[in-house]
Coordinates of C-alpha atoms and ligand atoms in Angstrom, one line a residue:
M1170 CA -159.9 120.5 239.1
N1171 CA -159.2 121.5 235.1
K1172 CA -156.2 120.9 233.6
S1173 CA -155.0 123.8 233.8
D1174 CA -155.4 124.9 237.7
E1175 CA -153.6 121.5 237.6
I1176 CA -150.4 122.8 235.8
I1177 CA -150.8 125.6 238.2
A1178 CA -150.9 123.8 240.9
L1179 CA -147.2 122.3 240.7
H1180 CA -145.8 125.7 238.9
K1181 CA -146.5 127.2 241.8
Q1182 CA -145.1 124.5 244.4
Y1183 CA -142.3 124.4 242.8
V1184 CA -141.1 126.8 240.4
M1185 CA -139.8 130.0 241.7
P1186 CA -142.0 132.9 241.5
T1187 CA -139.9 135.6 238.7
Y1188 CA -143.4 135.5 237.0
S1189 CA -147.0 135.9 236.9
P1190 CA -147.9 133.6 234.1
G1191 CA -150.8 133.1 231.9
P1192 CA -152.2 130.6 230.5
V1193 CA -151.1 127.0 230.0
L1194 CA -150.4 126.7 226.7
V1195 CA -150.3 123.6 224.9
R1196 CA -150.1 124.1 221.2
G1197 CA -149.4 126.9 218.7
E1198 CA -149.9 126.8 214.4
G1199 CA -148.8 129.7 213.1
T1200 CA -150.1 132.5 214.4
R1201 CA -152.4 131.0 217.1
V1202 CA -152.2 128.7 220.3
W1203 CA -154.5 127.0 222.4
D1204 CA -154.3 126.3 226.0
A1205 CA -155.1 123.7 228.2
D1206 CA -158.9 123.9 228.2
G1207 CA -159.3 124.4 224.4
K1208 CA -159.2 128.1 224.2
S1209 CA -157.5 129.1 221.6
Y1210 CA -155.3 132.8 220.9
L1211 CA -154.3 135.2 218.5
D1212 CA -150.7 135.5 219.0
F1213 CA -149.7 138.8 218.8
L1214 CA -146.6 138.3 221.1
A1215 CA -144.6 135.5 219.9
G1216 CA -142.9 134.7 222.0
I1217 CA -141.4 137.9 223.2
S1218 CA -140.3 139.0 218.7
V1219 CA -139.0 134.8 219.8
L1220 CA -141.3 133.2 217.0
N1221 CA -140.2 135.1 214.5
V1222 CA -141.7 133.0 211.5
G1223 CA -144.8 131.9 213.3
H1224 CA -145.1 128.4 215.8
C1225 CA -144.2 125.7 214.6
H1226 CA -143.4 126.4 211.2
P1227 CA -142.6 123.6 208.8
T1228 CA -139.6 124.3 207.5
V1229 CA -137.9 124.8 211.4
V1230 CA -139.7 122.0 212.7
E1231 CA -138.2 119.3 209.3
A1232 CA -135.3 120.1 210.2
I1233 CA -135.2 120.5 213.5
R1234 CA -136.3 117.2 213.9
K1235 CA -133.5 115.9 211.5
Q1236 CA -130.5 117.1 213.0
A1237 CA -132.0 116.1 216.6
G1238 CA -131.6 112.6 214.5
K1239 CA -128.4 112.8 213.5
L1240 CA -126.2 114.8 216.0
M1241 CA -127.5 117.0 218.2
H1242 CA -123.9 118.3 220.7
V1243 CA -120.4 117.9 220.4
S1244 CA -119.2 121.5 222.4
N1245 CA -116.8 123.9 220.9
L1246 CA -114.3 121.5 221.5
Y1247 CA -114.8 119.9 218.0
Y1248 CA -116.3 121.8 214.5
N1249 CA -119.6 120.9 213.5
E1250 CA -121.6 121.6 210.1
N1251 CA -124.1 123.8 210.8
Q1252 CA -122.2 126.4 212.9
P1253 CA -120.2 128.3 210.5
R1254 CA -122.7 128.1 207.9
L1255 CA -125.2 129.8 209.9
A1256 CA -122.0 132.5 211.1
E1257 CA -121.6 133.4 207.3
M1258 CA -125.4 134.1 206.9
L1259 CA -125.7 136.1 209.9
S1260 CA -122.3 137.7 208.8
A1261 CA -123.1 138.2 205.1
R1262 CA -127.0 140.3 206.6
S1263 CA -124.9 142.2 209.3
L1264 CA -121.1 143.2 209.7
G1265 CA -119.5 140.7 207.4
G1266 CA -117.0 140.1 210.0
K1267 CA -116.9 136.7 212.6
C1268 CA -119.7 135.1 214.9
F1269 CA -119.9 133.9 218.5
F1270 CA -122.5 132.3 219.6
C1271 CA -124.1 131.3 223.5
N1272 CA -127.2 130.9 224.2
S1273 CA -129.9 133.8 225.3
G1274 CA -129.5 137.9 225.1
A1275 CA -128.3 138.4 228.7
E1276 CA -125.6 136.3 227.5
A1277 CA -124.4 137.6 223.9
N1278 CA -124.6 141.7 225.9
E1279 CA -122.6 140.3 228.6
A1280 CA -120.0 139.0 225.0
L1281 CA -120.0 142.1 223.7
I1282 CA -119.3 144.1 227.1
K1283 CA -116.5 141.1 227.2
L1284 CA -115.3 142.4 223.9
A1285 CA -115.0 146.3 224.5
R1286 CA -113.2 145.5 227.8
L1287 CA -110.8 143.6 225.8
W1288 CA -110.8 145.3 223.5
G1289 CA -109.9 148.8 225.4
Q1290 CA -107.4 147.7 228.1
P1291 CA -104.4 148.4 226.0
Q1292 CA -106.0 152.2 226.3
G1293 CA -106.9 151.5 229.8
K1294 CA -110.8 152.2 228.5
Y1295 CA -113.3 150.1 229.9
E1296 CA -116.6 151.5 230.6
V1297 CA -119.7 150.8 229.2
I1298 CA -121.9 154.0 228.5
T1299 CA -125.3 152.6 228.4
M1300 CA -129.0 154.5 227.4
K1301 CA -131.5 155.1 230.6
N1302 CA -135.0 152.9 230.1
S1303 CA -132.9 150.2 228.0
F1304 CA -133.2 146.3 229.0
H1305 CA -129.9 144.7 228.6
G1306 CA -130.6 141.0 230.8
R1307 CA -130.2 140.0 233.9
T1308 CA -127.0 139.1 234.2
L1309 CA -125.1 140.9 237.2
A1310 CA -122.8 142.6 233.9
T1311 CA -125.9 143.1 231.8
L1312 CA -128.6 144.3 234.3
T1313 CA -126.0 146.9 235.3
A1314 CA -125.9 147.8 231.6
T1315 CA -129.9 148.4 231.8
G1316 CA -130.7 151.5 232.6
Q1317 CA -133.8 150.6 234.7
D1318 CA -133.1 150.9 238.8
K1319 CA -136.5 148.2 239.0
V1320 CA -133.8 146.0 237.8
Q1321 CA -130.7 146.4 239.8
K1322 CA -132.3 147.2 243.2
G1323 CA -131.5 144.1 245.7
F1324 CA -128.6 142.7 243.7
E1325 CA -126.0 145.5 245.0
P1326 CA -122.8 145.9 245.1
L1327 CA -123.4 146.8 241.0
P1328 CA -120.0 145.4 238.7
Q1329 CA -117.9 148.5 237.7
G1330 CA -117.8 149.8 234.4
F1331 CA -121.3 151.7 234.1
A1332 CA -122.0 154.6 233.3
Y1333 CA -125.8 156.3 231.2
A1334 CA -127.1 158.7 229.3
E1335 CA -130.3 159.4 227.8
F1336 CA -131.4 158.2 224.7
N1337 CA -131.8 160.1 222.1
D1338 CA -129.8 162.7 223.1
L1339 CA -126.1 163.2 222.2
D1340 CA -125.3 165.9 224.4
S1341 CA -125.9 163.6 227.4
I1342 CA -124.1 160.8 226.1
K1343 CA -121.1 163.5 225.9
A1344 CA -121.1 164.0 228.8
A1345 CA -120.5 160.7 230.4
L1346 CA -117.8 160.2 228.4
T1347 CA -114.2 159.6 230.3
D1348 CA -110.8 158.5 228.5
K1349 CA -111.8 155.4 230.3
T1350 CA -114.8 154.4 227.7
A1351 CA -114.2 152.2 225.9
A1352 CA -117.5 151.3 224.2
V1353 CA -121.9 152.9 223.6
L1354 CA -124.0 149.8 224.1
I1355 CA -127.7 151.0 222.7
E1356 CA -130.6 149.7 220.9
A1357 CA -132.2 150.8 217.9
I1358 CA -135.5 150.6 219.0
Q1359 CA -136.0 150.3 222.5
G1360 CA -137.8 147.1 223.9
E1361 CA -138.6 146.2 227.0
G1362 CA -138.4 150.4 227.6
G1363 CA -141.6 151.3 225.8
I1364 CA -140.9 150.5 222.1
I1365 CA -139.3 154.1 221.8
P1366 CA -137.0 154.2 217.8
A1367 CA -133.8 156.3 218.2
D1368 CA -134.3 159.6 216.1
P1369 CA -131.8 158.5 212.9
A1370 CA -130.0 161.9 213.3
F1371 CA -129.2 160.9 217.3
M1372 CA -127.7 157.6 215.4
K1373 CA -125.7 159.0 212.9
G1374 CA -124.1 160.8 215.6
L1375 CA -123.5 158.5 217.8
R1376 CA -121.7 157.2 214.7
E1377 CA -119.9 159.7 214.0
L1378 CA -118.7 160.5 218.0
C1379 CA -117.8 156.9 218.6
T1380 CA -115.6 157.1 215.6
E1381 CA -113.7 160.7 216.7
K1382 CA -113.2 159.4 220.0
K1383 CA -111.9 156.0 219.0
I1384 CA -114.5 154.2 221.0
L1385 CA -116.7 150.8 219.9
M1386 CA -120.7 151.5 219.4
L1387 CA -122.8 148.4 220.0
C1388 CA -126.2 147.5 219.3
D1389 CA -128.2 145.5 221.5
E1390 CA -130.5 143.7 218.7
V1391 CA -132.3 141.0 220.8
Q1392 CA -136.0 142.1 220.0
C1393 CA -135.2 144.7 217.0
G1394 CA -133.4 141.9 214.7
M1395 CA -134.3 138.7 212.6
G1396 CA -136.7 141.0 210.4
R1397 CA -138.5 143.1 213.1
T1398 CA -138.8 145.9 211.8
G1399 CA -138.8 145.1 207.9
H1400 CA -134.9 144.9 208.1
W1401 CA -132.8 141.7 208.9
F1402 CA -131.5 144.0 211.6
G1403 CA -132.8 147.9 213.6
F1404 CA -129.5 149.0 212.4
Q1405 CA -129.9 149.0 209.4
A1406 CA -133.4 151.7 209.5
Y1407 CA -130.7 154.1 210.3
D1408 CA -127.5 153.8 208.0
V1409 CA -125.2 153.5 210.5
V1410 CA -122.9 150.9 210.7
P1411 CA -121.8 149.4 214.7
D1412 CA -118.7 147.6 215.4
A1413 CA -120.6 144.8 217.1
I1414 CA -124.2 143.5 218.2
A1415 CA -126.0 141.4 219.9
M1416 CA -128.3 139.0 218.7
A1417 CA -131.0 136.4 220.6
K1418 CA -134.5 136.0 220.7
A1419 CA -135.8 135.2 217.3
I1420 CA -132.5 133.8 215.8
A1421 CA -133.5 130.4 215.6
G1422 CA -137.0 129.8 215.9
G1423 CA -137.8 129.0 219.4
M1424 CA -134.4 126.8 220.1
P1425 CA -132.5 129.4 222.8
M1426 CA -129.2 130.6 221.0
G1427 CA -127.5 133.4 221.1
A1428 CA -124.8 135.5 219.4
V1429 CA -122.9 138.1 218.9
V1430 CA -121.7 139.3 215.2
A1431 CA -118.7 142.3 214.9
T1432 CA -117.1 143.7 211.9
P1433 CA -113.7 142.5 210.4
E1434 CA -112.0 144.7 212.3
L1435 CA -112.9 143.1 215.7
S1436 CA -113.0 139.9 214.6
D1437 CA -110.1 137.9 216.2
V1438 CA -110.4 140.4 219.6
F1439 CA -111.3 137.0 221.2
Q1440 CA -109.0 134.5 221.5
P1441 CA -108.9 130.8 222.5
G1442 CA -109.6 130.6 226.5
H1443 CA -110.7 134.3 226.6
H1444 CA -115.0 133.2 225.8
A1445 CA -117.0 129.8 225.9
S1446 CA -120.3 129.4 226.2
T1447 CA -120.7 124.6 226.6
F1448 CA -123.7 125.7 224.5
G1449 CA -123.1 128.2 222.2
G1450 CA -124.0 127.2 218.5
T1451 CA -125.0 123.4 218.8
P1452 CA -125.7 121.3 215.2
L1453 CA -129.1 121.3 216.8
A1454 CA -129.6 125.3 217.5
C1455 CA -127.6 125.9 214.5
A1456 CA -129.9 123.9 212.1
A1457 CA -133.0 125.8 213.4
A1458 CA -131.4 128.9 212.6
L1459 CA -130.8 127.9 209.1
A1460 CA -134.0 127.0 208.5
V1461 CA -135.4 130.1 210.4
I1462 CA -132.9 132.3 207.7
Q1463 CA -134.1 130.6 204.6
V1464 CA -138.3 130.7 205.9
I1465 CA -137.6 134.5 205.7
E1466 CA -136.1 134.7 203.2
E1467 CA -138.3 132.2 200.5
E1468 CA -141.5 133.9 201.9
N1469 CA -140.3 137.4 201.7
L1470 CA -140.8 137.9 205.1
L1471 CA -138.8 141.6 205.6
H1472 CA -141.1 143.1 203.1
N1473 CA -144.5 141.4 204.9
V1474 CA -143.8 143.1 207.7
S1475 CA -143.5 146.5 205.9
E1476 CA -146.4 146.1 204.7
M1477 CA -148.3 144.5 207.7
G1478 CA -146.5 147.0 209.5
A1479 CA -148.0 149.8 208.0
L1480 CA -151.4 148.2 207.7
L1481 CA -151.1 147.6 211.4
K1482 CA -149.7 151.3 212.4
T1483 CA -152.9 152.1 210.4
K1484 CA -155.5 150.5 212.1
L1485 CA -153.7 151.7 215.7
E1486 CA -153.7 155.2 214.7
Q1487 CA -157.3 154.6 213.8
L1488 CA -158.5 153.2 217.0
S1489 CA -156.3 156.1 219.1
S1490 CA -158.4 158.9 217.5
K1491 CA -161.6 156.8 218.4
Y1492 CA -160.4 156.4 222.3
K1493 CA -158.8 158.6 224.3
V1494 CA -157.1 156.6 226.6
I1495 CA -155.1 156.0 223.5
E1496 CA -152.1 158.7 223.6
S1497 CA -150.0 157.7 220.7
V1498 CA -148.6 154.2 218.8
R1499 CA -144.4 154.0 218.0
G1500 CA -143.0 151.8 216.6
M1501 CA -141.4 150.7 213.5
G1502 CA -142.4 147.4 211.3
L1503 CA -143.6 144.9 213.2
M1504 CA -142.4 146.4 216.6
V1505 CA -145.6 148.9 217.5
A1506 CA -146.4 149.7 220.8
I1507 CA -150.4 151.5 221.5
V1508 CA -149.5 154.4 224.5
L1509 CA -152.1 154.7 226.9
N1510 CA -152.9 157.6 229.7
K1511 CA -153.2 155.2 232.0
P1512 CA -151.4 152.3 233.3
A1513 CA -151.0 149.5 230.5
K1514 CA -150.9 146.8 232.9
D1515 CA -155.1 147.4 233.4
L1516 CA -155.6 146.6 229.8
Y1517 CA -153.1 143.7 228.8
P1518 CA -154.9 140.8 230.4
R1519 CA -157.8 141.8 229.1
L1520 CA -156.5 141.7 225.5
M1521 CA -155.6 138.1 226.8
K1522 CA -159.1 137.3 228.2
H1523 CA -160.4 138.2 224.3
G1524 CA -158.1 136.2 222.8
L1525 CA -155.0 138.6 222.1
L1526 CA -151.3 137.4 223.2
T1527 CA -150.0 141.0 223.9
L1528 CA -147.2 143.1 226.3
T1529 CA -146.7 145.6 228.0
A1530 CA -144.1 147.8 227.3
G1531 CA -143.0 150.1 230.5
E1532 CA -145.5 151.8 232.5
K1533 CA -148.1 152.6 230.1
A1534 CA -147.2 151.1 226.2
I1535 CA -148.9 148.0 224.9
R1536 CA -146.4 146.6 222.4
F1537 CA -147.3 144.2 219.6
L1538 CA -144.7 141.8 218.6
P1539 CA -146.7 139.1 216.0
P1540 CA -144.9 136.7 214.2
L1541 CA -143.6 138.0 210.8
N1542 CA -145.3 136.5 208.5
I1543 CA -149.0 137.4 209.6
T1544 CA -151.8 138.1 207.3
S1545 CA -153.9 141.2 206.6
G1546 CA -156.9 139.4 208.1
D1547 CA -154.8 138.5 211.3
V1548 CA -154.1 142.6 211.6
L1549 CA -157.9 143.5 211.6
E1550 CA -158.7 140.5 214.1
A1551 CA -156.0 141.8 216.8
V1552 CA -158.2 145.5 216.1
H1553 CA -161.3 143.7 216.2
I1554 CA -160.1 142.6 219.2
L1555 CA -158.6 145.5 221.0
D1556 CA -161.5 147.6 219.6
E1557 CA -164.0 145.4 221.4
T1558 CA -161.6 145.0 224.9
L1559 CA -161.3 149.2 224.5
A1560 CA -165.0 150.1 224.1
E1561 CA -165.5 147.6 227.1
W1562 CA -162.9 149.0 228.8
Q1563 CA -164.0 153.0 228.0
K1564 CA -167.2 152.6 229.5
E1565 CA -166.5 150.8 232.7
L1566 CA -163.7 153.8 233.3
D1567 CA -166.6 156.0 232.4
T1568 CA -168.9 154.5 234.2
K1569 CA -166.6 154.3 237.3
K1570 CA -166.3 158.7 237.3
Ligands
LIG2221 C1 -135.2 140.4 225.5 C2 -134.3 141.2 225.5 C3 -132.8 140.9 226.5 C4 -132.3 139.4 227.3 O1 -132.5 138.5 226.6 P1 -132.8 137.2 227.8 O2 -132.5 136.3 226.1 O3 -133.5 137.4 228.3 O4 -131.4 137.1 228.7 C5 -131.5 141.8 226.1 N1 -131.0 143.1 225.2 C6 -133.1 142.9 224.4 C7 -133.1 144.7 224.2 C8 -134.1 142.5 224.6 O5 -135.5 142.5 224.4

């Protein structure tokens, strides 16, 4: 048995089969990872948009090392030095109000939903309208917020207080409004659903509608936030200001962390006793997050996202005219997908075999979420691997006919 087989066998014996993982990865550096058998991969998934500054960025590693030897955790019964510094950084780059810290995207969305309910309660409002094809997490409330049957199936009865509307269709949101509606929750760019950006007119219209109806506009920035689109947060590409946002994935560079940031108006809705998280905002996770923000700014990564995103999109569009299996290319910044006319799950393992890590998004899209500090060399290499893989696949498809 080689090393990978041994680990896979152990995993299958003792870890619940909620995923069907790929190779056993043992080491990462920048845009590259290596498996237990020494094979290297170009990582255009970045741990699902978590490693926005790449694997083991020295600044992040050093910050974690230093903090780990000093103070890792104190609980929120005590102040810690890093949490308010991070809150200030996140606030200044988003909505200007206060933060709540937790540990994951689902928890951050759960906090948004609780915030909306607590805010709406005096007026008898509690319903949250979410979009079909959205993704907000796997806890009971957030899987109910997620507008996809496959995520909800088997877990009924689902919590009450959710309604669904069509993404990019303002009339459909209007139709879902009731006098119980407290908020609309939306991803500016749908991630798991297929890398589908909101239309600018829809986002503007939604903001106006929420203001007019006196309900909250909430943005799930878990995947499209932290620089992914070339803006700090996805909503900023639309020139609208939501009332509160949820973030997670990339905040702390690979340390688990989630957060909510609100506008100043909503900053004091949660009072002592309303919400909590033992691990929320530990000195260790906050140290990592502070380092991530420092790297994004010192290395001018938002600019790099725009440049590399444009290059990647151009190159993918060239491939799309070369291969009939690609129907279109869509996305924003370094949150990009090719949409296929075949199931995306047929292509994604082939890319992995050729040394390129990606992921499906929806049924038909392959998404690319590389670290934000990729170079043009990385982009060209990824496109080259894609080109070769598609050529091979196209040939197989043609001979099958
Ligand atoms: C990944 C994701 C979540 C869930 O985050 P977890 O950390 O897995 O709970 C929620 N919303 C969006 C948009 C996501 O991409």
